[in-house]
Amino acid sequence: MTHRRSILLSAMVLAVMSATPAWAQKKIVVGFAQVGAESEWRTANTNSIKETAAKEGIELKFADAQQKQENQIKAIRSFIAQKVDVIAFAPVVNTGWDTVLKEAKAAKIPVILTDRSVETKDESLYLSFLGSDFMEEGRKAGRWLLEKAKTMKGEINVVELQGTVGSAPAIERKKGFEEIIKANPNIKIIRSQTGDFTRAKGKEVMEAFLKAEGKKINVLYAHNDDMAIGAIQAIEEAGMKPVKDITIISVDAVKGAFEAMMAGKMDVSVECNPLLGPQLFAAVKDVVAGKTIPRRIVTQEGVYTMDMAAKEFPNRKY
Ligand code: GYE
């Protein structure tokens, strides 16, 4: 073999060795601690995360916390012990995370919050927050009511079904709504209680509202569609008509809400997009590749009313 040919050959061998074939590349491992399975929104969110991970060839360790913070903390600790590449989770409530997040930081595992934010003094405890702007969702619901109020006479009594106590969407959807409705002194929230984001609880609490306030109630503001749908049942069982007797305002805009709107039983639902999988795993891949990702990734959302429902329904993915 000539000298030149042997140089060429060793260069080729080197090139082959450095281009690691796909089968030899290390899979990215992500630990995801989900809130639970409390709503239609959550089911769509879980599906989006599982489907995207599979599509992207990412190994997903998935834990369902059944709406309990202690279960989420346990899951995060087990992800740390398993040395996953990235931890992602949707914090059920927004406080009490510092200790476990410090443990993740000490283990040098980046954390991405999805869906819900946390309250902490140490901003270095998580890398990024991907999810909706809940304050803005509350404001959108409020703005819709301000418009509607122009066609209503006298006092406008609102009952409010709040989401899970201490969760970011419950706190912020309430705040955003209140911020807007105070522009009209006729609008008053006469009762406000949690329905924990579920249909069963939404129905139960609405029954209690109806017992206490009866025909005085003009508007229901529910922090999610499942609670609104449960409440609609309670209203009908009490012999009243949703929309006609009580205006129904909700959040999420899942298929169940579109069905209710098409049946003339819900006035409006503010959209909250649960399909976070593609944005989450795009961010995960960037993090693992050493790229910087934005501190805040916001999802784009709209507002859907009863008269738009039938036309939009075929386009809905959740
Ligand atoms: O609106 C509700 C769910 O955190 C945005 O949680 C989410 C909320 C959603 O149970 O339906």
PDB file of C-alpha atoms in Angstrom, residues 99-300:
ATOM      1  CA  THR A  99     -36.368  21.421  49.113  1.00  0.00           C
ATOM      2  CA  VAL A 100     -36.870  18.879  46.359  1.00  0.00           C
ATOM      3  CA  LEU A 101     -35.837  21.372  43.661  1.00  0.00           C
ATOM      4  CA  LYS A 102     -32.589  22.004  45.585  1.00  0.00           C
ATOM      5  CA  GLU A 103     -31.964  18.254  45.544  1.00  0.00           C
ATOM      6  CA  ALA A 104     -32.396  18.200  41.752  1.00  0.00           C
ATOM      7  CA  LYS A 105     -30.075  21.179  41.414  1.00  0.00           C
ATOM      8  CA  ALA A 106     -27.426  19.497  43.589  1.00  0.00           C
ATOM      9  CA  ALA A 107     -27.657  16.444  41.316  1.00  0.00           C
ATOM     10  CA  LYS A 108     -27.229  18.802  38.317  1.00  0.00           C
ATOM     11  CA  ILE A 109     -30.518  17.691  36.724  1.00  0.00           C
ATOM     12  CA  PRO A 110     -32.292  20.519  34.884  1.00  0.00           C
ATOM     13  CA  VAL A 111     -35.982  21.033  35.728  1.00  0.00           C
ATOM     14  CA  ILE A 112     -38.646  22.295  33.323  1.00  0.00           C
ATOM     15  CA  LEU A 113     -42.041  23.256  34.777  1.00  0.00           C
ATOM     16  CA  THR A 114     -44.952  22.462  32.501  1.00  0.00           C
ATOM     17  CA  ASP A 115     -48.521  23.745  32.711  1.00  0.00           C
ATOM     18  CA  ARG A 116     -48.330  25.276  36.223  1.00  0.00           C
ATOM     19  CA  SER A 117     -45.737  27.531  37.823  1.00  0.00           C
ATOM     20  CA  VAL A 118     -44.224  27.501  41.328  1.00  0.00           C
ATOM     21  CA  GLU A 119     -43.592  30.281  43.810  1.00  0.00           C
ATOM     22  CA  THR A 120     -39.977  30.432  44.938  1.00  0.00           C
ATOM     23  CA  LYS A 121     -37.436  33.053  45.984  1.00  0.00           C
ATOM     24  CA  ASP A 122     -34.661  31.122  44.247  1.00  0.00           C
ATOM     25  CA  GLU A 123     -35.233  31.441  40.515  1.00  0.00           C
ATOM     26  CA  SER A 124     -32.244  29.189  39.801  1.00  0.00           C
ATOM     27  CA  LEU A 125     -34.227  26.146  40.989  1.00  0.00           C
ATOM     28  CA  TYR A 126     -35.837  25.639  37.595  1.00  0.00           C
ATOM     29  CA  LEU A 127     -34.725  26.293  34.066  1.00  0.00           C
ATOM     30  CA  SER A 128     -37.931  27.192  32.294  1.00  0.00           C
ATOM     31  CA  PHE A 129     -41.716  27.319  32.624  1.00  0.00           C
ATOM     32  CA  LEU A 130     -43.823  26.194  29.685  1.00  0.00           C
ATOM     33  CA  GLY A 131     -47.571  26.765  29.845  1.00  0.00           C
ATOM     34  CA  SER A 132     -50.532  29.098  29.600  1.00  0.00           C
ATOM     35  CA  ASP A 133     -51.003  32.566  31.022  1.00  0.00           C
ATOM     36  CA  PHE A 134     -53.744  31.872  33.580  1.00  0.00           C
ATOM     37  CA  MET A 135     -54.147  35.533  34.594  1.00  0.00           C
ATOM     38  CA  GLU A 136     -54.899  36.354  30.990  1.00  0.00           C
ATOM     39  CA  GLU A 137     -57.412  33.489  30.803  1.00  0.00           C
ATOM     40  CA  GLY A 138     -59.201  34.937  33.843  1.00  0.00           C
ATOM     41  CA  ARG A 139     -59.156  38.380  32.218  1.00  0.00           C
ATOM     42  CA  LYS A 140     -60.602  36.968  28.984  1.00  0.00           C
ATOM     43  CA  ALA A 141     -63.468  35.408  30.963  1.00  0.00           C
ATOM     44  CA  GLY A 142     -63.985  38.746  32.748  1.00  0.00           C
ATOM     45  CA  ARG A 143     -63.955  40.734  29.518  1.00  0.00           C
ATOM     46  CA  TRP A 144     -66.575  38.436  28.024  1.00  0.00           C
ATOM     47  CA  LEU A 145     -68.812  39.020  31.055  1.00  0.00           C
ATOM     48  CA  LEU A 146     -68.321  42.811  30.903  1.00  0.00           C
ATOM     49  CA  GLU A 147     -69.632  42.754  27.329  1.00  0.00           C
ATOM     50  CA  LYS A 148     -72.513  40.441  28.213  1.00  0.00           C
ATOM     51  CA  ALA A 149     -73.373  42.630  31.237  1.00  0.00           C
ATOM     52  CA  LYS A 150     -74.293  45.461  28.865  1.00  0.00           C
ATOM     53  CA  THR A 151     -77.374  43.405  27.947  1.00  0.00           C
ATOM     54  CA  MET A 152     -78.266  42.501  31.555  1.00  0.00           C
ATOM     55  CA  LYS A 153     -80.351  44.565  33.975  1.00  0.00           C
ATOM     56  CA  GLY A 154     -79.813  45.212  37.695  1.00  0.00           C
ATOM     57  CA  GLU A 155     -77.456  43.282  39.961  1.00  0.00           C
ATOM     58  CA  ILE A 156     -75.389  40.543  38.346  1.00  0.00           C
ATOM     59  CA  ASN A 157     -74.707  37.841  40.920  1.00  0.00           C
ATOM     60  CA  VAL A 158     -71.849  35.503  40.093  1.00  0.00           C
ATOM     61  CA  VAL A 159     -71.024  32.182  41.722  1.00  0.00           C
ATOM     62  CA  GLU A 160     -67.501  30.934  41.205  1.00  0.00           C
ATOM     63  CA  LEU A 161     -66.208  27.369  41.101  1.00  0.00           C
ATOM     64  CA  GLN A 162     -62.516  27.542  41.828  1.00  0.00           C
ATOM     65  CA  GLY A 163     -59.913  24.989  40.777  1.00  0.00           C
ATOM     66  CA  THR A 164     -57.688  23.073  43.188  1.00  0.00           C
ATOM     67  CA  VAL A 165     -56.869  25.176  46.258  1.00  0.00           C
ATOM     68  CA  GLY A 166     -53.361  26.633  46.023  1.00  0.00           C
ATOM     69  CA  SER A 167     -52.875  25.730  42.344  1.00  0.00           C
ATOM     70  CA  ALA A 168     -51.570  28.376  39.969  1.00  0.00           C
ATOM     71  CA  PRO A 169     -54.586  28.204  37.593  1.00  0.00           C
ATOM     72  CA  ALA A 170     -57.084  28.592  40.461  1.00  0.00           C
ATOM     73  CA  ILE A 171     -55.234  31.553  41.983  1.00  0.00           C
ATOM     74  CA  GLU A 172     -54.610  33.361  38.706  1.00  0.00           C
ATOM     75  CA  ARG A 173     -57.932  32.671  36.941  1.00  0.00           C
ATOM     76  CA  LYS A 174     -59.629  34.192  39.985  1.00  0.00           C
ATOM     77  CA  LYS A 175     -57.339  37.230  40.091  1.00  0.00           C
ATOM     78  CA  GLY A 176     -57.534  37.974  36.368  1.00  0.00           C
ATOM     79  CA  PHE A 177     -61.338  37.718  36.368  1.00  0.00           C
ATOM     80  CA  GLU A 178     -61.738  39.963  39.437  1.00  0.00           C
ATOM     81  CA  GLU A 179     -59.359  42.549  38.003  1.00  0.00           C
ATOM     82  CA  ILE A 180     -61.626  43.022  34.972  1.00  0.00           C
ATOM     83  CA  ILE A 181     -65.125  42.732  36.470  1.00  0.00           C
ATOM     84  CA  LYS A 182     -64.515  45.437  39.063  1.00  0.00           C
ATOM     85  CA  ALA A 183     -65.056  47.931  36.236  1.00  0.00           C
ATOM     86  CA  ASN A 184     -68.793  47.189  36.577  1.00  0.00           C
ATOM     87  CA  PRO A 185     -70.081  47.671  40.163  1.00  0.00           C
ATOM     88  CA  ASN A 186     -73.253  45.691  39.340  1.00  0.00           C
ATOM     89  CA  ILE A 187     -71.212  42.486  39.043  1.00  0.00           C
ATOM     90  CA  LYS A 188     -70.692  40.743  42.380  1.00  0.00           C
ATOM     91  CA  ILE A 189     -69.206  37.369  43.259  1.00  0.00           C
ATOM     92  CA  ILE A 190     -71.687  36.164  45.885  1.00  0.00           C
ATOM     93  CA  ARG A 191     -70.212  32.676  46.465  1.00  0.00           C
ATOM     94  CA  SER A 192     -66.832  31.187  45.659  1.00  0.00           C
ATOM     95  CA  GLN A 193     -65.645  27.695  46.513  1.00  0.00           C
ATOM     96  CA  THR A 194     -63.346  25.007  45.164  1.00  0.00           C
ATOM     97  CA  GLY A 195     -64.626  22.149  43.024  1.00  0.00           C
ATOM     98  CA  ASP A 196     -61.092  20.726  42.686  1.00  0.00           C
ATOM     99  CA  PHE A 197     -61.282  20.791  38.863  1.00  0.00           C
ATOM    100  CA  THR A 198     -63.550  17.691  38.764  1.00  0.00           C
ATOM    101  CA  ARG A 199     -67.086  17.108  37.457  1.00  0.00           C
ATOM    102  CA  ALA A 200     -68.285  15.387  40.617  1.00  0.00           C
ATOM    103  CA  LYS A 201     -67.115  18.203  42.898  1.00  0.00           C
ATOM    104  CA  GLY A 202     -68.349  20.885  40.504  1.00  0.00           C
ATOM    105  CA  LYS A 203     -71.812  19.368  40.630  1.00  0.00           C
ATOM    106  CA  GLU A 204     -71.798  18.958  44.406  1.00  0.00           C
ATOM    107  CA  VAL A 205     -70.700  22.549  45.095  1.00  0.00           C
ATOM    108  CA  MET A 206     -73.164  23.984  42.550  1.00  0.00           C
ATOM    109  CA  GLU A 207     -75.954  22.078  44.319  1.00  0.00           C
ATOM    110  CA  ALA A 208     -74.953  23.803  47.552  1.00  0.00           C
ATOM    111  CA  PHE A 209     -74.827  27.213  45.803  1.00  0.00           C
ATOM    112  CA  LEU A 210     -78.307  26.641  44.385  1.00  0.00           C
ATOM    113  CA  LYS A 211     -79.666  25.603  47.762  1.00  0.00           C
ATOM    114  CA  ALA A 212     -78.272  28.735  49.402  1.00  0.00           C
ATOM    115  CA  GLU A 213     -78.918  31.329  46.681  1.00  0.00           C
ATOM    116  CA  GLY A 214     -81.464  29.791  44.282  1.00  0.00           C
ATOM    117  CA  LYS A 215     -82.788  32.198  41.663  1.00  0.00           C
ATOM    118  CA  LYS A 216     -80.478  34.987  42.829  1.00  0.00           C
ATOM    119  CA  ILE A 217     -77.674  33.393  40.801  1.00  0.00           C
ATOM    120  CA  ASN A 218     -77.234  35.015  37.371  1.00  0.00           C
ATOM    121  CA  VAL A 219     -73.806  33.803  36.299  1.00  0.00           C
ATOM    122  CA  LEU A 220     -71.536  30.816  36.893  1.00  0.00           C
ATOM    123  CA  TYR A 221     -67.806  31.286  36.424  1.00  0.00           C
ATOM    124  CA  ALA A 222     -66.072  27.881  36.529  1.00  0.00           C
ATOM    125  CA  HIS A 223     -62.273  27.619  36.428  1.00  0.00           C
ATOM    126  CA  ASN A 224     -62.546  24.588  34.117  1.00  0.00           C
ATOM    127  CA  ASP A 225     -64.996  22.809  31.818  1.00  0.00           C
ATOM    128  CA  ASP A 226     -65.348  19.660  33.909  1.00  0.00           C
ATOM    129  CA  MET A 227     -66.658  21.641  36.888  1.00  0.00           C
ATOM    130  CA  ALA A 228     -68.914  23.676  34.581  1.00  0.00           C
ATOM    131  CA  ILE A 229     -70.357  20.479  33.083  1.00  0.00           C
ATOM    132  CA  GLY A 230     -70.995  19.063  36.566  1.00  0.00           C
ATOM    133  CA  ALA A 231     -72.642  22.362  37.559  1.00  0.00           C
ATOM    134  CA  ILE A 232     -74.843  22.354  34.438  1.00  0.00           C
ATOM    135  CA  GLN A 233     -76.221  18.995  35.595  1.00  0.00           C
ATOM    136  CA  ALA A 234     -76.957  20.438  39.030  1.00  0.00           C
ATOM    137  CA  ILE A 235     -78.725  23.446  37.469  1.00  0.00           C
ATOM    138  CA  GLU A 236     -80.904  21.205  35.293  1.00  0.00           C
ATOM    139  CA  GLU A 237     -81.718  18.901  38.184  1.00  0.00           C
ATOM    140  CA  ALA A 238     -82.815  21.974  40.159  1.00  0.00           C
ATOM    141  CA  GLY A 239     -85.326  22.708  37.386  1.00  0.00           C
ATOM    142  CA  MET A 240     -83.441  25.685  35.951  1.00  0.00           C
ATOM    143  CA  LYS A 241     -81.990  26.259  32.493  1.00  0.00           C
ATOM    144  CA  PRO A 242     -78.275  26.840  31.927  1.00  0.00           C
ATOM    145  CA  VAL A 243     -77.583  29.825  29.591  1.00  0.00           C
ATOM    146  CA  LYS A 244     -81.197  31.029  29.835  1.00  0.00           C
ATOM    147  CA  ASP A 245     -81.467  31.306  33.629  1.00  0.00           C
ATOM    148  CA  ILE A 246     -77.761  31.209  34.484  1.00  0.00           C
ATOM    149  CA  THR A 247     -75.002  32.394  32.159  1.00  0.00           C
ATOM    150  CA  ILE A 248     -72.205  29.793  32.023  1.00  0.00           C
ATOM    151  CA  ILE A 249     -68.595  30.935  31.644  1.00  0.00           C
ATOM    152  CA  SER A 250     -65.807  28.384  31.697  1.00  0.00           C
ATOM    153  CA  VAL A 251     -62.140  27.758  30.899  1.00  0.00           C
ATOM    154  CA  ASP A 252     -60.224  25.059  28.904  1.00  0.00           C
ATOM    155  CA  ALA A 253     -62.404  24.739  25.742  1.00  0.00           C
ATOM    156  CA  VAL A 254     -62.091  20.937  25.633  1.00  0.00           C
ATOM    157  CA  LYS A 255     -64.443  18.887  23.442  1.00  0.00           C
ATOM    158  CA  GLY A 256     -66.915  18.440  26.318  1.00  0.00           C
ATOM    159  CA  ALA A 257     -67.355  22.228  26.417  1.00  0.00           C
ATOM    160  CA  PHE A 258     -67.959  22.397  22.670  1.00  0.00           C
ATOM    161  CA  GLU A 259     -70.616  19.703  23.021  1.00  0.00           C
ATOM    162  CA  ALA A 260     -72.257  21.666  25.840  1.00  0.00           C
ATOM    163  CA  MET A 261     -72.141  24.874  23.753  1.00  0.00           C
ATOM    164  CA  MET A 262     -73.621  23.092  20.725  1.00  0.00           C
ATOM    165  CA  ALA A 263     -76.434  21.818  22.966  1.00  0.00           C
ATOM    166  CA  GLY A 264     -77.051  25.438  24.054  1.00  0.00           C
ATOM    167  CA  LYS A 265     -75.973  24.792  27.643  1.00  0.00           C
ATOM    168  CA  MET A 266     -72.751  26.798  27.907  1.00  0.00           C
ATOM    169  CA  ASP A 267     -72.154  30.389  26.821  1.00  0.00           C
ATOM    170  CA  VAL A 268     -68.398  30.558  26.473  1.00  0.00           C
ATOM    171  CA  SER A 269     -65.150  28.740  27.193  1.00  0.00           C
ATOM    172  CA  VAL A 270     -61.746  30.399  27.266  1.00  0.00           C
ATOM    173  CA  GLU A 271     -59.159  28.203  25.609  1.00  0.00           C
ATOM    174  CA  CYS A 272     -56.283  26.619  27.535  1.00  0.00           C
ATOM    175  CA  ASN A 273     -54.136  24.429  25.326  1.00  0.00           C
ATOM    176  CA  PRO A 274     -53.115  21.083  26.893  1.00  0.00           C
ATOM    177  CA  LEU A 275     -51.022  19.854  23.945  1.00  0.00           C
ATOM    178  CA  LEU A 276     -47.682  20.721  25.522  1.00  0.00           C
ATOM    179  CA  GLY A 277     -45.754  17.611  24.415  1.00  0.00           C
ATOM    180  CA  PRO A 278     -44.131  19.017  21.231  1.00  0.00           C
ATOM    181  CA  GLN A 279     -42.916  22.235  22.927  1.00  0.00           C
ATOM    182  CA  LEU A 280     -41.717  20.330  25.998  1.00  0.00           C
ATOM    183  CA  PHE A 281     -39.593  17.776  24.159  1.00  0.00           C
ATOM    184  CA  ALA A 282     -38.203  20.383  21.760  1.00  0.00           C
ATOM    185  CA  ALA A 283     -36.984  22.230  24.868  1.00  0.00           C
ATOM    186  CA  VAL A 284     -35.642  18.986  26.412  1.00  0.00           C
ATOM    187  CA  LYS A 285     -33.601  18.224  23.283  1.00  0.00           C
ATOM    188  CA  ASP A 286     -32.151  21.742  23.288  1.00  0.00           C
ATOM    189  CA  VAL A 287     -31.203  21.459  26.961  1.00  0.00           C
ATOM    190  CA  VAL A 288     -29.472  18.111  26.442  1.00  0.00           C
ATOM    191  CA  ALA A 289     -27.632  19.574  23.417  1.00  0.00           C
ATOM    192  CA  GLY A 290     -26.322  22.348  25.655  1.00  0.00           C
ATOM    193  CA  LYS A 291     -28.422  25.110  24.073  1.00  0.00           C
ATOM    194  CA  THR A 292     -30.122  27.803  26.162  1.00  0.00           C
ATOM    195  CA  ILE A 293     -33.917  27.749  26.226  1.00  0.00           C
ATOM    196  CA  PRO A 294     -36.272  30.639  27.016  1.00  0.00           C
ATOM    197  CA  ARG A 295     -37.148  31.132  30.677  1.00  0.00           C
ATOM    198  CA  ARG A 296     -40.857  31.392  29.810  1.00  0.00           C
ATOM    199  CA  ILE A 297     -42.580  29.589  26.932  1.00  0.00           C
ATOM    200  CA  VAL A 298     -46.241  30.676  26.527  1.00  0.00           C
ATOM    201  CA  THR A 299     -48.885  28.750  24.584  1.00  0.00           C
ATOM    202  CA  GLN A 300     -51.201  30.566  22.153  1.00  0.00           C
TER     203      GLN A 300
END
